[in-house]
Amino acid sequence: MARDDSVLLHTEGHAAYITLHRPRAINALTHPMVHAVDEALTAWEHDDAVRVVVIAGAGERGLCAGGDIRAIRTAALAGDRTATAFWRDEYRLNARIARYPKPYVAVMDGIVMGGGVGISAHGDVRIVTERSKVAMPETGIGFVPDVGGTHLLARAPGELGTHLALTGLPVGAADALLCGLADHFVPSGRLPELTASLARLEVADVLHTYAGPAPEGELAAHRGWIDACYASDSVEEILDRLVAYGEPAAKEAAETILTRSPTAVKVTLAALRRARALGALEPVLDQEFRVSSAAFSRPDLAEGVRAQVVDKDRRPQWSPALLSQVTDEDVERFFEPLGNDELGLAKG
């Protein structure tokens, strides 16, 4: 077991198991949880008896709802920079998962959002179920997709990633597979058998036995308007195209984007386009750390968490309130180098 009961660890056969254990908070990540997972991965990397690592969440609601954004809001209001220390370690863990030398199997059952995507979708075996709801919902809380989310979404087919990043909407199993956020579908009722089998069988054999076709998704049928409307580097132009396209779902997407933080939406689009050019995960995480550090000092993050999580009035007062009030210079400030405070993953 880890240093507290928020991360449970055990081994069986040749498998090592991580269970995120804050079920009342849908296993939202805290800084000690990040440390506990990282320490476990270090130990198992050098343990020849461990041939596969499996991560799942406690309870029935999901793998992980993200980072502990209540704590981040409290820190932001107090001017306490401990949140950036959390992100530094979290992003380093995301990069480590992507490069882990042993199979890392992520059970993405139920809610998998924000930091939950970071701790699962960089693994090399990512399993979704009929209950999966996968999202990077940051624009709705005045933040920008992080934990390597802009890397993942920039690599999605066409402009699907742009649609998901700007709207923050969740997707089910088939659409997670389509967007490259997951690899295999397994019915939730078979997960106990699957995870137990990983202790004694090879990963490929287990997947052959339990994985199958996912129920039909939604995004494939909307590729026409998504690819046409989001193929712009201007949020205003994207919104104009969505409204003019003549498809009800496109108009709904525009209406959703207009409820998000104007600053976050513009910075998110810029971050996605830059992530495409950067290519590898490490430089994208470096970029996300710059963006997150800048967002921490802006009012929209604390206000978004207040409206969506604390008071739950769903009526955030964004500052500035309009897209037209967010200038190119405002966006550029989010990408400014941090000097000695850089994350520095791309430098090794």
Tab-separated table of N, CA, C and O in Angstrom, residues 203-301:
chain	number	residue	atom	x	y	z
A	203	VAL	N	-0.401	-9.973	-22.281
A	203	VAL	CA	-1.376	-8.916	-22.556
A	203	VAL	C	-2.111	-9.170	-23.870
A	203	VAL	O	-3.344	-9.047	-23.948
A	204	ALA	N	-1.398	-9.529	-24.918
A	204	ALA	CA	-2.028	-9.749	-26.221
A	204	ALA	C	-3.062	-10.859	-26.162
A	204	ALA	O	-4.134	-10.755	-26.786
A	205	ASP	N	-2.766	-11.919	-25.411
A	205	ASP	CA	-3.720	-13.026	-25.302
A	205	ASP	C	-4.968	-12.605	-24.531
A	205	ASP	O	-6.092	-13.006	-24.876
A	206	VAL	N	-4.774	-11.801	-23.489
A	206	VAL	CA	-5.921	-11.325	-22.713
A	206	VAL	C	-6.811	-10.432	-23.574
A	206	VAL	O	-8.048	-10.568	-23.565
A	207	LEU	N	-6.217	-9.533	-24.313
A	207	LEU	CA	-7.006	-8.652	-25.180
A	207	LEU	C	-7.744	-9.440	-26.252
A	207	LEU	O	-8.892	-9.124	-26.589
A	208	HIS	N	-7.104	-10.457	-26.792
A	208	HIS	CA	-7.758	-11.293	-27.804
A	208	HIS	C	-9.012	-11.957	-27.240
A	208	HIS	O	-10.023	-12.119	-27.939
A	209	THR	N	-8.955	-12.293	-25.967
A	209	THR	CA	-10.091	-12.976	-25.333
A	209	THR	C	-11.223	-12.023	-24.981
A	209	THR	O	-12.405	-12.349	-25.178
A	210	TYR	N	-10.893	-10.827	-24.496
A	210	TYR	CA	-11.918	-9.965	-23.910
A	210	TYR	C	-12.315	-8.756	-24.760
A	210	TYR	O	-13.420	-8.233	-24.595
A	211	ALA	N	-11.457	-8.271	-25.624
A	211	ALA	CA	-11.780	-7.065	-26.389
A	211	ALA	C	-12.670	-7.386	-27.587
A	211	ALA	O	-12.606	-8.479	-28.151
A	212	GLY	N	-13.502	-6.405	-27.942
A	212	GLY	CA	-14.404	-6.582	-29.067
A	212	GLY	C	-14.831	-5.243	-29.628
A	212	GLY	O	-14.327	-4.189	-29.224
A	213	PRO	N	-15.784	-5.258	-30.569
A	213	PRO	CA	-16.237	-3.999	-31.176
A	213	PRO	C	-17.038	-3.154	-30.187
A	213	PRO	O	-17.823	-3.682	-29.393
A	214	ALA	N	-16.836	-1.851	-30.238
A	214	ALA	CA	-17.566	-0.924	-29.366
A	214	ALA	C	-18.920	-0.597	-29.959
A	214	ALA	O	-19.106	-0.650	-31.179
A	215	PRO	N	-19.896	-0.249	-29.126
A	215	PRO	CA	-21.171	0.257	-29.646
A	215	PRO	C	-20.915	1.486	-30.511
A	215	PRO	O	-19.951	2.216	-30.324
A	216	GLU	N	-21.794	1.718	-31.467
A	216	GLU	CA	-21.592	2.810	-32.428
A	216	GLU	C	-21.471	4.159	-31.727
A	216	GLU	O	-22.184	4.456	-30.771
A	217	GLY	N	-20.549	4.983	-32.209
A	217	GLY	CA	-20.351	6.319	-31.668
A	217	GLY	C	-21.101	7.377	-32.450
A	217	GLY	O	-21.978	7.067	-33.259
A	218	GLU	N	-20.741	8.627	-32.227
A	218	GLU	CA	-21.438	9.750	-32.856
A	218	GLU	C	-20.560	10.565	-33.795
A	218	GLU	O	-21.042	11.095	-34.799
A	219	LEU	N	-19.284	10.690	-33.489
A	219	LEU	CA	-18.457	11.654	-34.201
A	219	LEU	C	-18.219	11.312	-35.668
A	219	LEU	O	-18.097	12.210	-36.502
A	220	ALA	N	-18.133	10.037	-35.997
A	220	ALA	CA	-17.838	9.659	-37.387
A	220	ALA	C	-18.857	10.250	-38.355
A	220	ALA	O	-18.503	10.696	-39.453
A	221	ALA	N	-20.105	10.283	-37.946
A	221	ALA	CA	-21.158	10.817	-38.806
A	221	ALA	C	-21.085	12.328	-38.947
A	221	ALA	O	-21.706	12.910	-39.840
A	222	HIS	N	-20.318	12.995	-38.064
A	222	HIS	CA	-20.224	14.454	-38.086
A	222	HIS	C	-18.895	14.959	-38.634
A	222	HIS	O	-18.629	16.168	-38.581
A	223	ARG	N	-18.090	14.061	-39.181
A	223	ARG	CA	-16.775	14.480	-39.657
A	223	ARG	C	-16.861	15.583	-40.716
A	223	ARG	O	-15.969	16.445	-40.790
A	224	GLY	N	-17.894	15.568	-41.523
A	224	GLY	CA	-18.013	16.562	-42.588
A	224	GLY	C	-17.966	17.980	-42.057
A	224	GLY	O	-17.095	18.777	-42.427
A	225	TRP	N	-18.884	18.301	-41.158
A	225	TRP	CA	-18.920	19.678	-40.660
A	225	TRP	C	-17.801	19.960	-39.656
A	225	TRP	O	-17.301	21.093	-39.587
A	226	ILE	N	-17.388	18.952	-38.915
A	226	ILE	CA	-16.298	19.174	-37.964
A	226	ILE	C	-15.015	19.542	-38.695
A	226	ILE	O	-14.348	20.535	-38.380
A	227	ASP	N	-14.650	18.761	-39.702
A	227	ASP	CA	-13.408	19.038	-40.422
A	227	ASP	C	-13.471	20.350	-41.193
A	227	ASP	O	-12.472	21.077	-41.276
A	228	ALA	N	-14.631	20.671	-41.733
A	228	ALA	CA	-14.764	21.908	-42.508
A	228	ALA	C	-14.757	23.143	-41.612
A	228	ALA	O	-14.112	24.143	-41.922
A	229	CYS	N	-15.455	23.070	-40.516
A	229	CYS	CA	-15.642	24.264	-39.683
A	229	CYS	C	-14.446	24.572	-38.789
A	229	CYS	O	-14.153	25.745	-38.527
A	230	TYR	N	-13.762	23.552	-38.318
A	230	TYR	CA	-12.683	23.782	-37.362
A	230	TYR	C	-11.320	23.976	-38.025
A	230	TYR	O	-10.326	24.202	-37.332
A	231	ALA	N	-11.270	23.902	-39.341
A	231	ALA	CA	-9.991	24.049	-40.045
A	231	ALA	C	-9.632	25.521	-40.191
A	231	ALA	O	-9.526	26.061	-41.285
A	232	SER	N	-9.448	26.187	-39.075
A	232	SER	CA	-9.080	27.599	-39.059
A	232	SER	C	-8.256	27.856	-37.810
A	232	SER	O	-8.385	27.144	-36.806
A	233	ASP	N	-7.412	28.867	-37.858
A	233	ASP	CA	-6.636	29.257	-36.684
A	233	ASP	C	-7.282	30.423	-35.945
A	233	ASP	O	-6.663	31.009	-35.052
A	234	SER	N	-8.528	30.732	-36.292
A	234	SER	CA	-9.270	31.819	-35.657
A	234	SER	C	-10.533	31.267	-35.019
A	234	SER	O	-11.355	30.633	-35.691
A	235	VAL	N	-10.704	31.495	-33.724
A	235	VAL	CA	-11.914	31.026	-33.042
A	235	VAL	C	-13.142	31.700	-33.645
A	235	VAL	O	-14.181	31.051	-33.858
A	236	GLU	N	-13.031	32.991	-33.926
A	236	GLU	CA	-14.192	33.711	-34.499
A	236	GLU	C	-14.608	33.107	-35.834
A	236	GLU	O	-15.803	32.941	-36.099
A	237	GLU	N	-13.623	32.750	-36.658
A	237	GLU	CA	-13.956	32.151	-37.954
A	237	GLU	C	-14.568	30.771	-37.772
A	237	GLU	O	-15.517	30.398	-38.481
A	238	ILE	N	-14.057	29.991	-36.836
A	238	ILE	CA	-14.641	28.682	-36.549
A	238	ILE	C	-16.108	28.835	-36.152
A	238	ILE	O	-16.980	28.101	-36.642
A	239	LEU	N	-16.393	29.789	-35.281
A	239	LEU	CA	-17.780	29.998	-34.846
A	239	LEU	C	-18.665	30.430	-36.010
A	239	LEU	O	-19.801	29.944	-36.140
A	240	ASP	N	-18.157	31.305	-36.859
A	240	ASP	CA	-18.934	31.735	-38.033
A	240	ASP	C	-19.257	30.541	-38.928
A	240	ASP	O	-20.383	30.404	-39.422
A	241	ARG	N	-18.287	29.678	-39.143
A	241	ARG	CA	-18.504	28.503	-39.990
A	241	ARG	C	-19.509	27.545	-39.357
A	241	ARG	O	-20.360	26.971	-40.059
A	242	LEU	N	-19.392	27.344	-38.036
A	242	LEU	CA	-20.322	26.433	-37.359
A	242	LEU	C	-21.764	26.919	-37.483
A	242	LEU	O	-22.690	26.134	-37.737
A	243	VAL	N	-21.960	28.206	-37.290
A	243	VAL	CA	-23.314	28.771	-37.349
A	243	VAL	C	-23.853	28.731	-38.771
A	243	VAL	O	-25.049	28.452	-39.001
A	244	ALA	N	-22.992	28.972	-39.757
A	244	ALA	CA	-23.438	29.063	-41.151
A	244	ALA	C	-23.591	27.707	-41.825
A	244	ALA	O	-24.193	27.617	-42.901
A	245	TYR	N	-23.066	26.657	-41.203
A	245	TYR	CA	-23.013	25.363	-41.892
A	245	TYR	C	-24.399	24.786	-42.181
A	245	TYR	O	-24.595	24.063	-43.145
A	246	GLY	N	-25.356	25.087	-41.324
A	246	GLY	CA	-26.708	24.579	-41.547
A	246	GLY	C	-26.991	23.247	-40.891
A	246	GLY	O	-28.053	22.649	-41.116
A	247	GLU	N	-26.084	22.784	-40.053
A	247	GLU	CA	-26.247	21.527	-39.331
A	247	GLU	C	-26.554	21.841	-37.873
A	247	GLU	O	-25.806	22.556	-37.217
A	248	PRO	N	-27.679	21.328	-37.337
A	248	PRO	CA	-28.024	21.644	-35.938
A	248	PRO	C	-26.901	21.332	-34.955
A	248	PRO	O	-26.648	22.102	-34.027
A	249	ALA	N	-26.215	20.208	-35.157
A	249	ALA	CA	-25.139	19.848	-34.235
A	249	ALA	C	-23.995	20.852	-34.296
A	249	ALA	O	-23.332	21.117	-33.289
A	250	ALA	N	-23.748	21.424	-35.465
A	250	ALA	CA	-22.699	22.436	-35.600
A	250	ALA	C	-23.072	23.701	-34.843
A	250	ALA	O	-22.240	24.305	-34.152
A	251	LYS	N	-24.327	24.087	-34.951
A	251	LYS	CA	-24.791	25.271	-34.221
A	251	LYS	C	-24.717	25.045	-32.712
A	251	LYS	O	-24.339	25.947	-31.959
A	252	GLU	N	-25.057	23.835	-32.274
A	252	GLU	CA	-24.965	23.514	-30.852
A	252	GLU	C	-23.523	23.597	-30.368
A	252	GLU	O	-23.250	24.066	-29.250
A	253	ALA	N	-22.588	23.159	-31.212
A	253	ALA	CA	-21.171	23.251	-30.838
A	253	ALA	C	-20.756	24.704	-30.662
A	253	ALA	O	-20.046	25.048	-29.713
A	254	ALA	N	-21.216	25.558	-31.565
A	254	ALA	CA	-20.907	26.991	-31.456
A	254	ALA	C	-21.473	27.566	-30.167
A	254	ALA	O	-20.802	28.341	-29.465
A	255	GLU	N	-22.701	27.198	-29.853
A	255	GLU	CA	-23.326	27.697	-28.628
A	255	GLU	C	-22.572	27.228	-27.392
A	255	GLU	O	-22.429	27.981	-26.411
A	256	THR	N	-22.057	26.000	-27.429
A	256	THR	CA	-21.272	25.479	-26.309
A	256	THR	C	-19.975	26.266	-26.158
A	256	THR	O	-19.608	26.672	-25.046
A	257	ILE	N	-19.274	26.485	-27.245
A	257	ILE	CA	-18.008	27.214	-27.193
A	257	ILE	C	-18.207	28.613	-26.623
A	257	ILE	O	-17.375	29.117	-25.859
A	258	LEU	N	-19.328	29.231	-26.966
A	258	LEU	CA	-19.603	30.590	-26.487
A	258	LEU	C	-19.866	30.657	-24.981
A	258	LEU	O	-19.837	31.732	-24.402
A	259	THR	N	-20.113	29.507	-24.352
A	259	THR	CA	-20.260	29.492	-22.890
A	259	THR	C	-18.925	29.326	-22.185
A	259	THR	O	-18.835	29.524	-20.973
A	260	ARG	N	-17.883	28.975	-22.916
A	260	ARG	CA	-16.567	28.726	-22.331
A	260	ARG	C	-15.810	30.037	-22.142
A	260	ARG	O	-16.156	31.069	-22.703
A	261	SER	N	-14.759	29.971	-21.367
A	261	SER	CA	-13.900	31.138	-21.154
A	261	SER	C	-13.331	31.619	-22.480
A	261	SER	O	-12.640	30.853	-23.169
A	262	PRO	N	-13.593	32.866	-22.879
A	262	PRO	CA	-13.043	33.369	-24.146
A	262	PRO	C	-11.525	33.269	-24.203
A	262	PRO	O	-10.956	32.890	-25.233
A	263	THR	N	-10.872	33.598	-23.110
A	263	THR	CA	-9.411	33.497	-23.091
A	263	THR	C	-8.966	32.049	-23.239
A	263	THR	O	-8.077	31.733	-24.046
A	264	ALA	N	-9.580	31.158	-22.488
A	264	ALA	CA	-9.196	29.749	-22.540
A	264	ALA	C	-9.415	29.163	-23.927
A	264	ALA	O	-8.598	28.371	-24.415
A	265	VAL	N	-10.506	29.536	-24.575
A	265	VAL	CA	-10.798	29.009	-25.908
A	265	VAL	C	-9.731	29.454	-26.909
A	265	VAL	O	-9.221	28.651	-27.706
A	266	LYS	N	-9.368	30.712	-26.866
A	266	LYS	CA	-8.365	31.207	-27.815
A	266	LYS	C	-6.984	30.610	-27.538
A	266	LYS	O	-6.260	30.238	-28.468
A	267	VAL	N	-6.624	30.508	-26.277
A	267	VAL	CA	-5.328	29.916	-25.946
A	267	VAL	C	-5.314	28.432	-26.300
A	267	VAL	O	-4.312	27.904	-26.789
A	268	THR	N	-6.424	27.742	-26.094
A	268	THR	CA	-6.522	26.321	-26.430
A	268	THR	C	-6.299	26.098	-27.915
A	268	THR	O	-5.550	25.187	-28.313
A	269	LEU	N	-6.939	26.883	-28.755
A	269	LEU	CA	-6.754	26.724	-30.198
A	269	LEU	C	-5.294	26.950	-30.583
A	269	LEU	O	-4.710	26.175	-31.358
A	270	ALA	N	-4.681	27.992	-30.031
A	270	ALA	CA	-3.271	28.260	-30.318
A	270	ALA	C	-2.386	27.119	-29.838
A	270	ALA	O	-1.434	26.709	-30.524
A	271	ALA	N	-2.693	26.581	-28.650
A	271	ALA	CA	-1.892	25.487	-28.094
A	271	ALA	C	-1.992	24.227	-28.952
A	271	ALA	O	-0.996	23.520	-29.166
A	272	LEU	N	-3.184	23.944	-29.457
A	272	LEU	CA	-3.362	22.780	-30.323
A	272	LEU	C	-2.557	22.909	-31.602
A	272	LEU	O	-1.892	21.958	-32.038
A	273	ARG	N	-2.625	24.070	-32.234
A	273	ARG	CA	-1.908	24.260	-33.489
A	273	ARG	C	-0.399	24.160	-33.263
A	273	ARG	O	0.335	23.587	-34.072
A	274	ARG	N	0.079	24.690	-32.168
A	274	ARG	CA	1.505	24.602	-31.847
A	274	ARG	C	1.892	23.166	-31.501
A	274	ARG	O	3.006	22.726	-31.815
A	275	ALA	N	0.993	22.439	-30.846
A	275	ALA	CA	1.283	21.052	-30.494
A	275	ALA	C	1.463	20.204	-31.747
A	275	ALA	O	2.317	19.299	-31.789
A	276	ARG	N	0.679	20.476	-32.780
A	276	ARG	CA	0.844	19.749	-34.043
A	276	ARG	C	2.243	19.946	-34.596
A	276	ARG	O	2.884	19.002	-35.076
A	277	ALA	N	2.729	21.148	-34.524
A	277	ALA	CA	4.056	21.453	-35.064
A	277	ALA	C	5.155	20.864	-34.188
A	277	ALA	O	6.202	20.433	-34.695
A	278	LEU	N	4.947	20.827	-32.878
A	278	LEU	CA	5.961	20.308	-31.965
A	278	LEU	C	6.146	18.802	-32.107
A	278	LEU	O	7.242	18.285	-31.951
A	279	GLY	N	5.059	18.088	-32.346
A	279	GLY	CA	5.136	16.660	-32.617
A	279	GLY	C	5.223	15.788	-31.386
A	279	GLY	O	4.246	15.178	-30.973
A	280	ALA	N	6.380	15.702	-30.772
A	280	ALA	CA	6.600	14.780	-29.654
A	280	ALA	C	5.898	15.249	-28.382
A	280	ALA	O	5.602	16.434	-28.214
A	281	LEU	N	5.671	14.314	-27.481
A	281	LEU	CA	4.955	14.625	-26.245
A	281	LEU	C	5.725	15.573	-25.338
A	281	LEU	O	5.150	16.506	-24.769
A	282	GLU	N	7.028	15.358	-25.166
A	282	GLU	CA	7.789	16.134	-24.184
A	282	GLU	C	7.767	17.636	-24.451
A	282	GLU	O	7.501	18.422	-23.526
A	283	PRO	N	8.044	18.102	-25.674
A	283	PRO	CA	7.965	19.549	-25.893
A	283	PRO	C	6.547	20.097	-25.742
A	283	PRO	O	6.383	21.262	-25.355
A	284	VAL	N	5.549	19.276	-25.997
A	284	VAL	CA	4.171	19.732	-25.797
A	284	VAL	C	3.884	19.887	-24.306
A	284	VAL	O	3.253	20.861	-23.878
A	285	LEU	N	4.357	18.966	-23.491
A	285	LEU	CA	4.195	19.103	-22.044
A	285	LEU	C	4.935	20.338	-21.528
A	285	LEU	O	4.439	21.037	-20.641
A	286	ASP	N	6.099	20.605	-22.081
A	286	ASP	CA	6.809	21.834	-21.707
A	286	ASP	C	5.953	23.059	-22.016
A	286	ASP	O	5.865	23.988	-21.202
A	287	GLN	N	5.335	23.049	-23.195
A	287	GLN	CA	4.459	24.155	-23.577
A	287	GLN	C	3.257	24.243	-22.656
A	287	GLN	O	2.866	25.339	-22.204
A	288	GLU	N	2.666	23.103	-22.342
A	288	GLU	CA	1.490	23.108	-21.465
A	288	GLU	C	1.836	23.637	-20.080
A	288	GLU	O	0.999	24.282	-19.433
A	289	PHE	N	3.044	23.368	-19.613
A	289	PHE	CA	3.433	23.895	-18.304
A	289	PHE	C	3.513	25.420	-18.332
A	289	PHE	O	3.101	26.090	-17.367
A	290	ARG	N	4.016	25.986	-19.414
A	290	ARG	CA	4.016	27.440	-19.554
A	290	ARG	C	2.588	27.985	-19.533
A	290	ARG	O	2.290	28.954	-18.827
A	291	VAL	N	1.713	27.335	-20.300
A	291	VAL	CA	0.328	27.791	-20.396
A	291	VAL	C	-0.380	27.658	-19.052
A	291	VAL	O	-1.090	28.575	-18.609
A	292	SER	N	-0.215	26.525	-18.378
A	292	SER	CA	-0.864	26.315	-17.086
A	292	SER	C	-0.380	27.323	-16.055
A	292	SER	O	-1.170	27.863	-15.268
A	293	SER	N	0.929	27.581	-16.060
A	293	SER	CA	1.489	28.546	-15.110
A	293	SER	C	0.903	29.934	-15.335
A	293	SER	O	0.623	30.670	-14.372
A	294	ALA	N	0.701	30.296	-16.604
A	294	ALA	CA	0.089	31.590	-16.908
A	294	ALA	C	-1.377	31.610	-16.509
A	294	ALA	O	-1.873	32.582	-15.924
A	295	ALA	N	-2.094	30.522	-16.793
A	295	ALA	CA	-3.521	30.457	-16.470
A	295	ALA	C	-3.760	30.544	-14.970
A	295	ALA	O	-4.789	31.068	-14.519
A	296	PHE	N	-2.822	30.026	-14.190
A	296	PHE	CA	-2.952	30.035	-12.735
A	296	PHE	C	-3.086	31.456	-12.197
A	296	PHE	O	-3.766	31.681	-11.187
A	297	SER	N	-2.455	32.411	-12.886
A	297	SER	CA	-2.467	33.800	-12.416
A	297	SER	C	-3.623	34.613	-12.990
A	297	SER	O	-3.774	35.783	-12.641
A	298	ARG	N	-4.438	34.001	-13.844
A	298	ARG	CA	-5.557	34.711	-14.459
A	298	ARG	C	-6.839	34.443	-13.682
A	298	ARG	O	-6.996	33.387	-13.054
A	299	PRO	N	-7.801	35.348	-13.726
A	299	PRO	CA	-9.012	35.187	-12.901
A	299	PRO	C	-9.952	34.083	-13.357
A	299	PRO	O	-10.730	33.562	-12.546
A	300	ASP	N	-9.892	33.686	-14.623
A	300	ASP	CA	-10.900	32.750	-15.135
A	300	ASP	C	-10.825	31.375	-14.505
A	300	ASP	O	-11.848	30.693	-14.361
A	301	LEU	N	-9.642	30.917	-14.116
A	301	LEU	CA	-9.524	29.578	-13.535
A	301	LEU	C	-10.275	29.488	-12.211
A	301	LEU	O	-11.115	28.595	-12.017
